[in-house]
Coordinates of C-alpha atoms and ligand atoms in Angstrom, one line a residue:
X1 CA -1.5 -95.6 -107.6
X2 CA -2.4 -97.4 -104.5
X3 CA -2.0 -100.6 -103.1
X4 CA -5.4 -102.7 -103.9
X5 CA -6.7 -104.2 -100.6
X6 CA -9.5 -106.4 -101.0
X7 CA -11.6 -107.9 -98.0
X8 CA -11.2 -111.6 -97.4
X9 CA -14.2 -113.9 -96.3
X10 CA -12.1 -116.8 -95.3
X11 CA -9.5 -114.5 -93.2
X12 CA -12.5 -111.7 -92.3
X13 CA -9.9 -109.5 -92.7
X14 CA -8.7 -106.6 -95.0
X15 CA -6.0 -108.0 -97.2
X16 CA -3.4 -106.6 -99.5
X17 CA -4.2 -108.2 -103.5
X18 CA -1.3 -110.4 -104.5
X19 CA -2.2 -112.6 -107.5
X20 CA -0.3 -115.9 -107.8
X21 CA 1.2 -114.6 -111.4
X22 CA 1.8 -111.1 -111.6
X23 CA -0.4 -109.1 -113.7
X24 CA -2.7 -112.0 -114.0
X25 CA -6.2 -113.0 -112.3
X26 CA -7.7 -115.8 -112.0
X27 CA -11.8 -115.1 -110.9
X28 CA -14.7 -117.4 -110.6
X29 CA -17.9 -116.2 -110.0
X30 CA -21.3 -118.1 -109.2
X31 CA -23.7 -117.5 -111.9
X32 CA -27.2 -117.3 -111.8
X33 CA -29.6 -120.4 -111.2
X34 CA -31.5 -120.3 -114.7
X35 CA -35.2 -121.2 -113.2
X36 CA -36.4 -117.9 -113.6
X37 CA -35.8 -114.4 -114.3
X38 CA -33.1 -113.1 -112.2
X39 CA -34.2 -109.9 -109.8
X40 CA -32.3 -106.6 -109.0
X41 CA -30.8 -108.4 -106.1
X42 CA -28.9 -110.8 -108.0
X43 CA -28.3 -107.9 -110.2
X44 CA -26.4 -106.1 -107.0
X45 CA -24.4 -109.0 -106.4
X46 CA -23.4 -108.9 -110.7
X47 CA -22.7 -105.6 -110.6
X48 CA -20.2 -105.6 -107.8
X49 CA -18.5 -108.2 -109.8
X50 CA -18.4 -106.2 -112.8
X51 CA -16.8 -103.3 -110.7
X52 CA -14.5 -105.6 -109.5
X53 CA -13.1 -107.2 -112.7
X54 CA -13.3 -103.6 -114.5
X55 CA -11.2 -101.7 -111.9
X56 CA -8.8 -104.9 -111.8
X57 CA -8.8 -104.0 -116.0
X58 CA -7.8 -100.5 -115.4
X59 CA -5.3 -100.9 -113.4
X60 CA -3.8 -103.5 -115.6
X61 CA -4.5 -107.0 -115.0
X62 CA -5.4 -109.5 -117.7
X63 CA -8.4 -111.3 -116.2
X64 CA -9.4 -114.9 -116.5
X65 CA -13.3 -114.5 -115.7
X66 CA -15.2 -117.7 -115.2
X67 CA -19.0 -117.4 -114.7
X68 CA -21.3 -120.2 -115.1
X69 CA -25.0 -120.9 -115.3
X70 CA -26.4 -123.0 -113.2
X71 CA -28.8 -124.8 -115.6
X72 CA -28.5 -128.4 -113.2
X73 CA -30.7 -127.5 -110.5
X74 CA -33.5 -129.3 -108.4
X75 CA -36.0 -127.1 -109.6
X76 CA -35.2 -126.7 -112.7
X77 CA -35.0 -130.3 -113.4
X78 CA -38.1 -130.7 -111.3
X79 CA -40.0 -127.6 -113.2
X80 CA -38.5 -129.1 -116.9
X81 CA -40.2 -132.3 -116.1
X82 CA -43.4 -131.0 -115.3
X83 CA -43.4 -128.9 -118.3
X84 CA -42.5 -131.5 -120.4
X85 CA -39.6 -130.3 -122.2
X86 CA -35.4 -130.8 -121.9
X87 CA -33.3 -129.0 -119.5
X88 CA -31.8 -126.5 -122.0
X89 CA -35.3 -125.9 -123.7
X90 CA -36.5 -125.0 -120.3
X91 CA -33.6 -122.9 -119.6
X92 CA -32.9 -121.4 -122.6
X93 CA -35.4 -118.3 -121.9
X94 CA -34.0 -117.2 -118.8
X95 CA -30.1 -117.9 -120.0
X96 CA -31.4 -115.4 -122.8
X97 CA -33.2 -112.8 -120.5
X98 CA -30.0 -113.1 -118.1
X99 CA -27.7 -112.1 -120.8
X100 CA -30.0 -109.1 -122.0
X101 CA -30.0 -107.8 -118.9
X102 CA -26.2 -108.1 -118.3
X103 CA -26.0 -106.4 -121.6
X104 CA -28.4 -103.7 -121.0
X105 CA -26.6 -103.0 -117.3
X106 CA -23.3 -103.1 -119.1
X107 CA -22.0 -105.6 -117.1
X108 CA -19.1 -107.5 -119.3
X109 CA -19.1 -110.8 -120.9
X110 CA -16.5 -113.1 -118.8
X111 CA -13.5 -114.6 -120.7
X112 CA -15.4 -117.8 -120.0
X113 CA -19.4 -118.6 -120.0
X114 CA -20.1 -121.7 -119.2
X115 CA -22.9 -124.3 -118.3
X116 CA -23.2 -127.1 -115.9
X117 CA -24.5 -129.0 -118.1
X118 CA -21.4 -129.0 -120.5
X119 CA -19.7 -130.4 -117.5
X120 CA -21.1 -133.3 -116.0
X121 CA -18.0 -135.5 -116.6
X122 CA -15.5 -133.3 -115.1
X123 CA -18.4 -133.4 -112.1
X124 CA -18.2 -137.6 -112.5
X125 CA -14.8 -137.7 -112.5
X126 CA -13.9 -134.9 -109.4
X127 CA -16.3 -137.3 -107.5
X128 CA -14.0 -140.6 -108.3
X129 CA -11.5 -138.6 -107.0
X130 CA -13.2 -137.7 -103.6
X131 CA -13.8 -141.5 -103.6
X132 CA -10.4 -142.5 -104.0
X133 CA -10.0 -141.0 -101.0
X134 CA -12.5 -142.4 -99.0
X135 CA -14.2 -138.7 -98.6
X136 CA -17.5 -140.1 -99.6
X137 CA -20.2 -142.5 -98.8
X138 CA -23.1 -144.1 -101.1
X139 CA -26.4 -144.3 -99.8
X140 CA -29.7 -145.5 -101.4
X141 CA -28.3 -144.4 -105.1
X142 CA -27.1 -141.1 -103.8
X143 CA -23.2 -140.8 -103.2
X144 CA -22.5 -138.0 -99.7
X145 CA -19.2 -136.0 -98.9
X146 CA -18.8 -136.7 -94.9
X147 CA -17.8 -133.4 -93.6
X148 CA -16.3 -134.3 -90.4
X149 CA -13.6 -136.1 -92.5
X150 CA -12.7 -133.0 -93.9
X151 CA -11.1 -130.6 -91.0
X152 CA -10.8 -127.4 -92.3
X153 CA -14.9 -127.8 -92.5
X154 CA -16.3 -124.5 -91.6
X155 CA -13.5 -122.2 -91.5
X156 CA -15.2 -119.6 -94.4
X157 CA -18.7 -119.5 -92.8
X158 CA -17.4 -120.2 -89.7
X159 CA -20.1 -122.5 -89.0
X160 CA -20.3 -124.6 -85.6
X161 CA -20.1 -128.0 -86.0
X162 CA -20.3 -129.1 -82.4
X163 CA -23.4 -131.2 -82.2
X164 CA -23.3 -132.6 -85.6
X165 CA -24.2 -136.1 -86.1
X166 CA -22.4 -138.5 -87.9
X167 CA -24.4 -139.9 -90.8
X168 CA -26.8 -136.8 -90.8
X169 CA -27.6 -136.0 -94.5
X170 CA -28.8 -133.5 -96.4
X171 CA -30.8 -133.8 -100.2
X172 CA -31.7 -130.2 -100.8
X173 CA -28.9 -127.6 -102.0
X174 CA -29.5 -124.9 -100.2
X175 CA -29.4 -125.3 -96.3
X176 CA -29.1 -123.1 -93.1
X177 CA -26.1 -122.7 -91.4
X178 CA -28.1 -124.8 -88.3
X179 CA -28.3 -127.6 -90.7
X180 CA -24.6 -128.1 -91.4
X181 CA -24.7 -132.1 -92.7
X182 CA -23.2 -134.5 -94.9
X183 CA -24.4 -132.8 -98.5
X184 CA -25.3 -134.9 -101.7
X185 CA -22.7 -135.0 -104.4
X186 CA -24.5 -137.2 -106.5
X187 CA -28.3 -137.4 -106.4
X188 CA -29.7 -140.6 -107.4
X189 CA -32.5 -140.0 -110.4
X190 CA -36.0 -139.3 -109.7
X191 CA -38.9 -140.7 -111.1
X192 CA -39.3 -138.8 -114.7
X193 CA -37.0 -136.7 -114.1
X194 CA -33.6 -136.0 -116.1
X195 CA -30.7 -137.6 -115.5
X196 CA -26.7 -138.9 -116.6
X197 CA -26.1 -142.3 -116.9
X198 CA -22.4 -142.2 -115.6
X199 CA -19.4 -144.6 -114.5
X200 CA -20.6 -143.4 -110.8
X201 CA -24.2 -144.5 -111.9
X202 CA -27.2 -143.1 -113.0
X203 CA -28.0 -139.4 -111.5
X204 CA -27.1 -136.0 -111.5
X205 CA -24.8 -133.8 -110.0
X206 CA -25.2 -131.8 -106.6
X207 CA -24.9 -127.7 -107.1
X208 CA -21.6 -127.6 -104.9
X209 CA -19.7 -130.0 -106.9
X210 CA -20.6 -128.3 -110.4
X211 CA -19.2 -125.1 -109.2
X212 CA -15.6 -127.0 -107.6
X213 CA -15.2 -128.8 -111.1
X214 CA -15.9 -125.8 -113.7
X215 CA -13.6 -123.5 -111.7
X216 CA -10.8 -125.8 -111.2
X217 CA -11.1 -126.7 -114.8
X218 CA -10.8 -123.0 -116.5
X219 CA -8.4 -121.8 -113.3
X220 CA -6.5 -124.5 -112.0
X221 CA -6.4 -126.0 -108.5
X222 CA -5.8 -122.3 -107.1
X223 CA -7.9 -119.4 -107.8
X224 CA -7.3 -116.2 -107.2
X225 CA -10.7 -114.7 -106.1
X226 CA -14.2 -116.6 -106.1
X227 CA -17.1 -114.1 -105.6
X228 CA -20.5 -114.6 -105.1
X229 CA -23.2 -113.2 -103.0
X230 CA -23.3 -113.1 -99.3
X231 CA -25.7 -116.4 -99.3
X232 CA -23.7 -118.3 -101.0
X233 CA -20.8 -118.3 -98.3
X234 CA -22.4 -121.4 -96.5
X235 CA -23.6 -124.0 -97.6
X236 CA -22.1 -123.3 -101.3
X237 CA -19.0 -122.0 -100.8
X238 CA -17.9 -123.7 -98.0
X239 CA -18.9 -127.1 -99.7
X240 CA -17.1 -125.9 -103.0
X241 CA -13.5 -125.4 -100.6
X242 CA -14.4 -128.9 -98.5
X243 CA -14.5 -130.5 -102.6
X244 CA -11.7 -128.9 -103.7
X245 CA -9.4 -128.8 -101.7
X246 CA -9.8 -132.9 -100.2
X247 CA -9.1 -133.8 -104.0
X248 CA -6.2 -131.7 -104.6
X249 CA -4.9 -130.8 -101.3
X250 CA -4.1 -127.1 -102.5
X251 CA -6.0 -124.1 -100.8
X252 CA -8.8 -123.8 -103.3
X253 CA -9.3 -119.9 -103.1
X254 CA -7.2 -117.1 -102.1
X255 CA -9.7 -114.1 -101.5
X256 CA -13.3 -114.9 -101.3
X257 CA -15.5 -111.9 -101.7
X258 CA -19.2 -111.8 -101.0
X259 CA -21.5 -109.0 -101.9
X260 CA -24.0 -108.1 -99.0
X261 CA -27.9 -108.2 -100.1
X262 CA -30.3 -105.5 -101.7
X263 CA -33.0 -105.1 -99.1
X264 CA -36.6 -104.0 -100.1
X265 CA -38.0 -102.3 -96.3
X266 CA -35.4 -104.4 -94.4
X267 CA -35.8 -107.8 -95.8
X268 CA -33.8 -109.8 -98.4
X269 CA -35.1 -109.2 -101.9
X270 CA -35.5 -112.7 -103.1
X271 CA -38.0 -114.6 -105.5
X272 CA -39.2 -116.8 -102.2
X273 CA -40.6 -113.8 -100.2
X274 CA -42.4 -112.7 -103.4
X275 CA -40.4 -109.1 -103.3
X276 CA -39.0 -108.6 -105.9
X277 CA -38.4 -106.6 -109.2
X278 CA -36.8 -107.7 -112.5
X279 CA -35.0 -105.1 -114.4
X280 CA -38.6 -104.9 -116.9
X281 CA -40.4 -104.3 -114.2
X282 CA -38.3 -100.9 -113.5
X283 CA -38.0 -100.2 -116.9
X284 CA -41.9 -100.3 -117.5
X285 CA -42.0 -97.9 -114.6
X286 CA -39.5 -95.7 -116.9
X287 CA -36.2 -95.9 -115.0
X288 CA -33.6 -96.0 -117.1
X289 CA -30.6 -98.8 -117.6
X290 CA -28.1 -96.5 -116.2
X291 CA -29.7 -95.2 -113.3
X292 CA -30.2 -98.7 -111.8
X293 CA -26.8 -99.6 -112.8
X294 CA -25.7 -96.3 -111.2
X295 CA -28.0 -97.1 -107.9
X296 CA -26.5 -100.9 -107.5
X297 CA -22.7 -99.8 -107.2
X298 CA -23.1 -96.5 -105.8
X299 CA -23.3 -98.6 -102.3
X300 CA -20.0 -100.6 -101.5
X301 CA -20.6 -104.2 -101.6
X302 CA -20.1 -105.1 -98.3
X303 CA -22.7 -102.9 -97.0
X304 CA -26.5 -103.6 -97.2
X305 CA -27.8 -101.5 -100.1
X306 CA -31.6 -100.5 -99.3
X307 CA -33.7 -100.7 -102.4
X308 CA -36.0 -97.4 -102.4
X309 CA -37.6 -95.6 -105.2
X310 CA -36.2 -92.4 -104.3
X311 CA -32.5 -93.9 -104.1
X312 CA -33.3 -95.1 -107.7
X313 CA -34.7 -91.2 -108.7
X314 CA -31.4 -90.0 -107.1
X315 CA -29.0 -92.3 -109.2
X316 CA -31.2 -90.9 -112.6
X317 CA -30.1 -87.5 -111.3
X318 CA -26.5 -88.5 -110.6
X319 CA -26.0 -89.6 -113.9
X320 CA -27.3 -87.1 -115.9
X321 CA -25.2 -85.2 -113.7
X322 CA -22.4 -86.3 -115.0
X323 CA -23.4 -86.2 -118.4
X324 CA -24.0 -82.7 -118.6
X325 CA -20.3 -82.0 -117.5
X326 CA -19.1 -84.2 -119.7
X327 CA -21.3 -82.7 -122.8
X328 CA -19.7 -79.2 -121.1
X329 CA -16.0 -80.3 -121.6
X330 CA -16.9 -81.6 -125.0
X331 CA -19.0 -78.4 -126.0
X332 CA -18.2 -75.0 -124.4
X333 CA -15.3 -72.9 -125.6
X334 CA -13.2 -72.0 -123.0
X335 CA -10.3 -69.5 -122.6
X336 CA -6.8 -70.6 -123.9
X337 CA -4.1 -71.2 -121.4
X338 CA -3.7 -73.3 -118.3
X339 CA -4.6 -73.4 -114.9
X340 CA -2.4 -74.6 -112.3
X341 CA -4.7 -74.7 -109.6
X342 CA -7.6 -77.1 -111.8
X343 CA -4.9 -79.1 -113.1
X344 CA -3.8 -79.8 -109.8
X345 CA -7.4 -80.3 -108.3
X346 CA -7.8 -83.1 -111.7
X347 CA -4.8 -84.6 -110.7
X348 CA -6.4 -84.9 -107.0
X349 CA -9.7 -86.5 -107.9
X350 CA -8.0 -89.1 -109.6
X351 CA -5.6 -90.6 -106.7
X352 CA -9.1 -90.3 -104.5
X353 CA -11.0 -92.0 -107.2
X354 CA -7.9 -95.0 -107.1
X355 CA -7.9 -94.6 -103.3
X356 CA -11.5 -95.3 -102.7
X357 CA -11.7 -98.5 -105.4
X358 CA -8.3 -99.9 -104.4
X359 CA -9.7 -99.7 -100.6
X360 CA -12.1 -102.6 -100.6
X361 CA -13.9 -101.3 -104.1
X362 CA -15.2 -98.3 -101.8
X363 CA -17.4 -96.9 -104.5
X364 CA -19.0 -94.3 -102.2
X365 CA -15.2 -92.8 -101.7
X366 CA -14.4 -93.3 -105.5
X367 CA -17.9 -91.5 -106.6
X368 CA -17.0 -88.6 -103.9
X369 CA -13.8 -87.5 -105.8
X370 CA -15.9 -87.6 -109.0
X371 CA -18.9 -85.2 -107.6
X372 CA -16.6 -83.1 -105.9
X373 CA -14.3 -82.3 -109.2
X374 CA -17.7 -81.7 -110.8
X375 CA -19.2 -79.3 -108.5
X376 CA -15.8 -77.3 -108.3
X377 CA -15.3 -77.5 -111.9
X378 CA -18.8 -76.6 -112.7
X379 CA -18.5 -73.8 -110.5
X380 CA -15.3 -72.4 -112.7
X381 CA -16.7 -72.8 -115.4
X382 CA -19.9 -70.7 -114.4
X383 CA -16.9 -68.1 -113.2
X384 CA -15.3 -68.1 -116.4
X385 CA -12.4 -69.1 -114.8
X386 CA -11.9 -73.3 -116.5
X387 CA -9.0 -73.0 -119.5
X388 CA -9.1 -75.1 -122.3
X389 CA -6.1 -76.9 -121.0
X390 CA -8.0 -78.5 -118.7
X391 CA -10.6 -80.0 -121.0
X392 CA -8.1 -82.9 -121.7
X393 CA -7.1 -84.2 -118.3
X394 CA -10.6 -83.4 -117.3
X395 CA -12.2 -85.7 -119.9
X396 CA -9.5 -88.7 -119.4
X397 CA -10.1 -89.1 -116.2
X398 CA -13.6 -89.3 -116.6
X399 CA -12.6 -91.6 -119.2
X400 CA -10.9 -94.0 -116.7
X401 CA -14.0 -93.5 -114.2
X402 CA -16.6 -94.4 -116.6
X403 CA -14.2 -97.7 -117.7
X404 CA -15.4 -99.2 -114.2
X405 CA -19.0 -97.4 -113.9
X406 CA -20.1 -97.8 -117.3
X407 CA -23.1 -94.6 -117.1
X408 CA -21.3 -91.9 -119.1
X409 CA -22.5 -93.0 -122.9
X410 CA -26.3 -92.2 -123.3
X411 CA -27.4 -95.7 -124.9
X412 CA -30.2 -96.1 -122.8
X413 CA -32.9 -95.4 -124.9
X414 CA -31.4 -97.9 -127.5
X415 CA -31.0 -100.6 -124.8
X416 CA -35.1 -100.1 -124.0
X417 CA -36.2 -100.5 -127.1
X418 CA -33.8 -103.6 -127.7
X419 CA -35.9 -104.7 -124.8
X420 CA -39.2 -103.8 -126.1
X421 CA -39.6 -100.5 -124.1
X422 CA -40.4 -97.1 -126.0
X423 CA -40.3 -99.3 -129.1
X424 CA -42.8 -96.1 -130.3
X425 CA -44.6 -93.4 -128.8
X426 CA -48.3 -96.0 -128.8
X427 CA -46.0 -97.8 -125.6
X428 CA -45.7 -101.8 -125.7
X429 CA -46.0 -102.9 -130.0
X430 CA -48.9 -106.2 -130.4
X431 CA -45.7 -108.7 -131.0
X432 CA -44.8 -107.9 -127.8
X433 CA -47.7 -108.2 -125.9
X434 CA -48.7 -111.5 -128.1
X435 CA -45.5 -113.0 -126.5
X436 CA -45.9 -112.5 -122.8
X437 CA -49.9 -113.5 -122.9
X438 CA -47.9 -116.6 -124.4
X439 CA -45.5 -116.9 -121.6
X440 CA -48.3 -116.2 -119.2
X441 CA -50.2 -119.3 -120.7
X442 CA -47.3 -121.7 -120.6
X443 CA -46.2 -120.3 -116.7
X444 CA -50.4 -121.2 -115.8
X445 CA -50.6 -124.4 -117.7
X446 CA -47.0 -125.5 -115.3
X447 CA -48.7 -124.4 -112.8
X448 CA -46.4 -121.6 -111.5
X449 CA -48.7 -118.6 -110.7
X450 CA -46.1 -116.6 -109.6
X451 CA -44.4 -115.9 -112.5
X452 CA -48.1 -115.9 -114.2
X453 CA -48.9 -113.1 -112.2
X454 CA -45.7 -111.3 -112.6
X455 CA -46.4 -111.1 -116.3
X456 CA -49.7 -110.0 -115.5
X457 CA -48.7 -107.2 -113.5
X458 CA -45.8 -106.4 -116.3
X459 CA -48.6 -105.9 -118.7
X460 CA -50.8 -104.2 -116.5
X461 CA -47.9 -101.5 -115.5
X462 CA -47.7 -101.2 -119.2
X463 CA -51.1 -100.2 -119.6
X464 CA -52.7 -104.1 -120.9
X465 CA -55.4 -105.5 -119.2
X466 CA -55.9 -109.2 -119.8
X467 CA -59.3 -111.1 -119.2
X468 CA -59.0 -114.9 -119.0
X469 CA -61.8 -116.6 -120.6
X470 CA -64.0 -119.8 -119.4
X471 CA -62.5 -121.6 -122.4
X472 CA -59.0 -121.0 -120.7
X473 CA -58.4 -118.5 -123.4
X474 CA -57.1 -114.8 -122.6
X475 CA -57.9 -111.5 -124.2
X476 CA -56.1 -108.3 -123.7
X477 CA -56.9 -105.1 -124.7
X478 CA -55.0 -101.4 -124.2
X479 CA -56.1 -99.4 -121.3
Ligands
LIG1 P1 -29.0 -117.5 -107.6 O1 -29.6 -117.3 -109.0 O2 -30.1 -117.6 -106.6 O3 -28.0 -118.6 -107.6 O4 -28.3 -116.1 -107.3 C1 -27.4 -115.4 -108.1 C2 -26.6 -114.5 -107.3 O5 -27.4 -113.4 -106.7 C3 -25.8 -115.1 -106.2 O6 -24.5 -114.6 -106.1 C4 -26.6 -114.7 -104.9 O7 -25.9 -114.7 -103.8 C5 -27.0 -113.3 -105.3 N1 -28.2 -112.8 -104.6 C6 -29.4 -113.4 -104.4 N2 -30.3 -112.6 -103.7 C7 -29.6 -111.4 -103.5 C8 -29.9 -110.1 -102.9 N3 -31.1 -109.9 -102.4 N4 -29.0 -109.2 -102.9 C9 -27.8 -109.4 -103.5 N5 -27.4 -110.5 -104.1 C10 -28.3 -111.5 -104.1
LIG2 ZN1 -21.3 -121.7 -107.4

């Protein structure tokens, strides 16, 4: 087995893995903002995680996984409020689409799932504390962290503060790196909108500070790895370590790892540019579970991973693929006996496959081993020339490569239909339909058109066409 090297963000160097207790790891990652339904980008960024905490598994580490939701959120309070209803009622929909989807990419349940708004008083109280130490400032109901107090400001993101003006503030969460400023910890309560009453006054937490007081509360003042996307390294991340680490005075994080972005044609897939797809939206194209899971950590995470169709088309391929040789080893009879040579070429494609994740999760190196036993294995097989006493090492380490990919077990027709997909041969079932004109309906009576027409287009791909009547009514019918 090899050494794991891992990169580090803070260091921006390649770094040997050395968890504070041995055997043990301690890993928070940034969930997903619960406003809407999460895209294959954020999907990219989940799956490297999964990778990550699954190779950690095999190799023997008892993991400590902490992911949250973000369910405390400007716009989801902002969005709740115009529609009317509480946070979780709001949130509950996308929480449950988020967890499908994890499920159906066979991403693993954390040890720990937790929301923000289960925490607000660890939130309240990690403030005090910032207080105490006269790292904050109050200003028009609002309470600020003032960055320049804080001197190790900067040193993830490395982000310039030359220039920066004492007193400069910033209200929204998310900021560019240009507008490094004084963030909000505590945001004083809009007009109908939700908030805490709380010993620090009435109001609601800031993103940065949720994710500093969950992690510290399920991992301690030190965590082993915090992971996220590459976005979140400034302003999030670099907030969470200036929080932190002022109220305990203990490095916050050891390895930071950030996954690079899924581009669609060279620009960031995100729900602001409009470019996105959900997992549905691939599915009702008929792309299966396992070929997108495939796609998203066939590219290492610190490289780009450009979205195409064809890359998607390929994955499918890959995996079934694999599947065949693996039905091969389970199926054919082959002659008794032993041979040196394949035993020794099994034996091989294993230390690659450990070489290539425990180098910085290379999944390109680790999938290279795999192929390359296949197509020589194959290839032996065709000859005549595979023994039976192969079939065992053969199938185990597959075993141990399919425990971090997760593509090998042929479930994906099961997962569609648990999604709605293929439910029978007619395509899309009424009940189905009925609920997504609903969800349309709701999405256009709050206003938010984008998601409207996202559902529109769903049903469209899947063959509905909906007609909206003067009464404000809609119709569908099959096409
Ligand atoms: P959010 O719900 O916006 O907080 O994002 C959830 C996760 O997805 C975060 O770790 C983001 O950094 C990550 N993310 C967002 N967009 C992309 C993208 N295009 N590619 C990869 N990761 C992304
Ligand atoms: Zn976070």
């Amino acid at each position: 087995m090899h050494e794991i090297h891992l990169h580090n963000t803070l260091s921006g160097k390649i770094e040997t893995f050395v968890p504070q207790k041995p055997g043990q790891v301690g890993m928070y990652t940034c969930g997903p903002t619960v406003y809407d339904y999460a895209h294959i980008g954020n999907y990219r960024t989940f799956v490297f995680q999964d990778i990550l905490r699954r190779f950690l598994k095999l190799r023997g580490f008892q993991m400590n996984h902490v992911m949250n939701l973000t369910d405390v959120d400007d716009r989801i309070i902002a969005n709740a409020a115009k529609a009317g209803v509480g946070i979780r009622e709001y949130t509950e929909k996308y929480a449950q689409a988020f967890f499908d989807d994890c499920k159906t990419l066979n991403i693993e349940s954390p040890e720990h799932w937790i929301r923000a708004t289960d925490h607000i008083p660890e939130m309240v109280s990690l403030i005090q504390k910032l207080q105490a130490e006269s790292y904050t400032y109050p200003s028009e109901g609002s309470i600020y962290y003032r960055i320049t107090k804080f001197k190790d400001y900067g040193k993830l993101s490395k982000v310039d503060l030359t220039g920066i003006q004492a007193g400069a503030r910033v209200d929204n969460d998310r900021y560019e790196k240009e507008s490094a400023r004084d963030f909000a910890l505590w945001k004083a309560p809009k007009e109908g909108e939700h908030f805490w009453q709380t010993a620090i006054g009435a109001g609601r937490p800031g993103w940065h500070i949720e994710c500093s007081a969950m992690a510290m509360k399920y991992l301690g003042e030190t965590l082993d790895i915090h992971t996220g996307g590459i976005d979140l390294a400034f302003p999030h991340h670099e907030n969470e370590i200036a929080q932190s680490q002022a109220a305990t005075g203990k490095p916050f994080v050891h390895y930071w790892m950030h996954a690079e972005h899924l581009l669609v044609e060279g620009e960031k897939m995100s729900k602001s540019l409009g470019n996105f797809f959900t997992l549905r939206d691939l599915f009702a194209k008929g792309y299966k579970p396992s070929a997108l899971r495939f796609a998203l950590a066939s590219v290492p995470y610190r490289r780009q991973l450009n979205f195409t169709f064809d890359g998607l088309q390929q994955a499918t391929s890959s995996v079934e693929r694999l599947r065949n040789f693996a039905a091969r080893l389970k199926n054919e009879k082959f002659a008794a006996g032993s041979s040196a040579e394949m035993a020794a070429r099994i034996k091989t494609a294993a230390d690659d496959f450990d070489g290539g994740l425990s180098d910085d999760l290379n999944t390109a190196q680790a999938l290279a081993a795999v192929f390359d036993l296949v197509r020589e294995a194959n290839i032996a097989m065709d000859k005549g020339e595979f023994r039976q006493g192969e079939v065992k090492p053969a199938l185990a380490f597959l075993a141990s490569f399919d425990k971090v990919f997760a593509v090998l077990d042929d479930t994906d027709a099961e997962k569609l239909k648990a999604l709605g997909f293929g439910a029978d041969d007619a395509g899309i079932g009424d009940a189905e339909i009925e609920k997504l004109v609903a969800e349309r309906q709701s999405a256009r009576a709050r206003r938010d058109f984008a998601a409207s027409d996202r559902i529109r287009k769903e049903l469209s791909d899947r063959g509905i066409i909906l007609e909206d009547t003067k009464d404000g009514n809609v119709r569908w019918k099959r096409k």
